Coordinates of C-alpha atoms in Angstrom, one line a residue:
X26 CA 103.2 117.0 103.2
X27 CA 103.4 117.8 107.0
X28 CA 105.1 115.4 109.6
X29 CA 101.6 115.1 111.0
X30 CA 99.7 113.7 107.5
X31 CA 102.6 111.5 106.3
X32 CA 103.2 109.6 109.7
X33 CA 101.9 106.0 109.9
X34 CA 97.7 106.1 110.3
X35 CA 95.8 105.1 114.1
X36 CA 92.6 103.7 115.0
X37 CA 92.8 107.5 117.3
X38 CA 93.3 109.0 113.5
X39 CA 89.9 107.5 112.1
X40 CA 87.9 108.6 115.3
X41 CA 89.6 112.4 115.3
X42 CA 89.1 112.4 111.7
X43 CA 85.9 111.3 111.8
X44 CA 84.6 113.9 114.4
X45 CA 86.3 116.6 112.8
X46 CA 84.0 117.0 110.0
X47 CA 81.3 118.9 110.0
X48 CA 77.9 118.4 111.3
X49 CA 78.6 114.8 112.6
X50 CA 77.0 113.1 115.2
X51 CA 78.0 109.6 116.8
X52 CA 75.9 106.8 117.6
X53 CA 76.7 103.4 119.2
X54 CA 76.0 100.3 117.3
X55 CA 76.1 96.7 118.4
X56 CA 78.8 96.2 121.0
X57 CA 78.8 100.2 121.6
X58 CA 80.5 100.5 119.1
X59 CA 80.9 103.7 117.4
X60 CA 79.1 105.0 114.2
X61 CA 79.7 107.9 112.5
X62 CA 77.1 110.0 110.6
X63 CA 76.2 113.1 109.2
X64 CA 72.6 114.1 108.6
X65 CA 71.5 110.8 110.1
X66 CA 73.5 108.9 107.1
X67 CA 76.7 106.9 108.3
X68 CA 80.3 107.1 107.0
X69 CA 82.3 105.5 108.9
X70 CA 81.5 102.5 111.3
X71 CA 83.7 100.2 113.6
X72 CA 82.4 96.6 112.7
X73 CA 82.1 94.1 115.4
X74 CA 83.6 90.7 114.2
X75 CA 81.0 89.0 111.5
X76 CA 81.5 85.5 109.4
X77 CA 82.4 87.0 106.0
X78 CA 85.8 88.8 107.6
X79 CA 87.9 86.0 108.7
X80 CA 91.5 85.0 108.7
X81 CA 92.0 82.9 105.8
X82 CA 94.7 81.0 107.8
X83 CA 92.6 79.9 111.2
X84 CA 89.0 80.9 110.5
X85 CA 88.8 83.1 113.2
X86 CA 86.6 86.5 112.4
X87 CA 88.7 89.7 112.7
X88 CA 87.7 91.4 115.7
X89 CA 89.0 95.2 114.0
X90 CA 87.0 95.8 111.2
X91 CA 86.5 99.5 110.0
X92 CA 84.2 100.3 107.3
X93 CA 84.2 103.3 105.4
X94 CA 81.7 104.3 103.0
X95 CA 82.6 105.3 98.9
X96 CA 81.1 107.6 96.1
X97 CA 80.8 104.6 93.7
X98 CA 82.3 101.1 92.6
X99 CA 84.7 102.8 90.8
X100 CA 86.0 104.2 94.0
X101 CA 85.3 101.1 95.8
X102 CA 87.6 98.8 93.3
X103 CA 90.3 101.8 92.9
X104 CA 91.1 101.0 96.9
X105 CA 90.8 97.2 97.1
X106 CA 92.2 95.8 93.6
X107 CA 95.6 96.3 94.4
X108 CA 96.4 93.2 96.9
X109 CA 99.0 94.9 98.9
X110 CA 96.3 97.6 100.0
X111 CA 95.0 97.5 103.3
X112 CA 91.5 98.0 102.1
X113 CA 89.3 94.7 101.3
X114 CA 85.9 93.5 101.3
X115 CA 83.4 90.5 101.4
X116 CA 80.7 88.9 99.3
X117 CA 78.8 90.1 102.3
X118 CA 79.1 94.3 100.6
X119 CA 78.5 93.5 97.2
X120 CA 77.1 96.2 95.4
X121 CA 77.5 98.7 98.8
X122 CA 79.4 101.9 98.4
X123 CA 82.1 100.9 101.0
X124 CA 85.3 99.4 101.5
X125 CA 86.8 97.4 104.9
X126 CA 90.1 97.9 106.6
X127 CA 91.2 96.3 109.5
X128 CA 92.5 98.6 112.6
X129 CA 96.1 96.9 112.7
X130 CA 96.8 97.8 108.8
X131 CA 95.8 101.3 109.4
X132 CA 99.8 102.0 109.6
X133 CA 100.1 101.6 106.3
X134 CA 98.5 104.3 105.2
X135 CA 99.7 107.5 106.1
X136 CA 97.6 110.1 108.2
X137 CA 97.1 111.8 105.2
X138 CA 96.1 109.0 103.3
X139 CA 93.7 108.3 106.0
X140 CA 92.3 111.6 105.7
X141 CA 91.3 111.6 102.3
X142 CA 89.4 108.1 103.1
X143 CA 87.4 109.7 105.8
X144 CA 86.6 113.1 104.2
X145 CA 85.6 111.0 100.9
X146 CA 83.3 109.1 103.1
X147 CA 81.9 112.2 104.8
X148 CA 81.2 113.5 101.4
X149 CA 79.9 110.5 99.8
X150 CA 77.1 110.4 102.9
X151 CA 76.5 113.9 103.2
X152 CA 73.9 116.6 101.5
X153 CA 74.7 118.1 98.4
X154 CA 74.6 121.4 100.6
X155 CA 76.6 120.4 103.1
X156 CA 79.4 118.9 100.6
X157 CA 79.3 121.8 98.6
X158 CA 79.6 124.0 101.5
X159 CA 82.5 121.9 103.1
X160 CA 84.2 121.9 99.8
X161 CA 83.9 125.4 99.0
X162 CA 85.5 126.6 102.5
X163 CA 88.0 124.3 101.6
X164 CA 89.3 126.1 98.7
X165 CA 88.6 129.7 100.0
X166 CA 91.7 132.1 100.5

């Protein structure tokens, strides 16, 4: 593993991650803030801070909500059943293909780490064709 993809993850990580797959576009939603897509279908989103995320100590919504889409539950309760993990979610994504981070546990996942989330989400959102094609550069020579 590289310096680069075993150093601590960054908000700045998820956005260059984000961008660098192919055939993504960003859109703002609520409070500009940004959602990623590809063919019209988002991956990754920054939340703006909703009821169901909250501190369970004060009650006070999380204001740095990231939400990145998953293939299936499987892959969903593979990131969040392990209570030390970063990843959570709420009642509010039952049966939805994603899982919730917040922004200021993103250093404890590496870069790497973080990359695998985001390309997973890029192909869990993406055409067949486009995934396949993205996959098979990948492994080209």
């Amino acid at each position: 593993m590289s310096d680069e993809a075993g150093r601590p993850a960054t908000v700045d990580d998820v956005h260059e991650l984000a961008l660098a797959m192919p055939h993504v576009t960003v859109v703002h939603g609520s409070g500009e803030n940004p959602v990623y897509q590809v063919g019209g279908r988002s991956f990754v989103f920054f939340r703006n801070p909703r009821p169901d995320a909250v501190d369970p100590g004060t009650g006070e919504r999380y204001p740095d909500v990231i939400v990145f889409w998953v293939e299936s539950e499987a892959d969903k309760q593979a990131l969040v059943q392990d209570g030390t993990s970063p990843f959570f979610t709420t009642a509010h994504f039952d049966g939805h293909p994603s899982v919730l981070v917040r922004a200021c546990r993103l250093g404890e996942l590496t870069r790497g780490e973080l990359a695998e989330v985001v390309q997973d989400a890029w192909l869990s959102r993406a055409s067949k064709r486009r995934a396949a094609a993205w996959l098979s550069s990948r492994s080209a020579p």
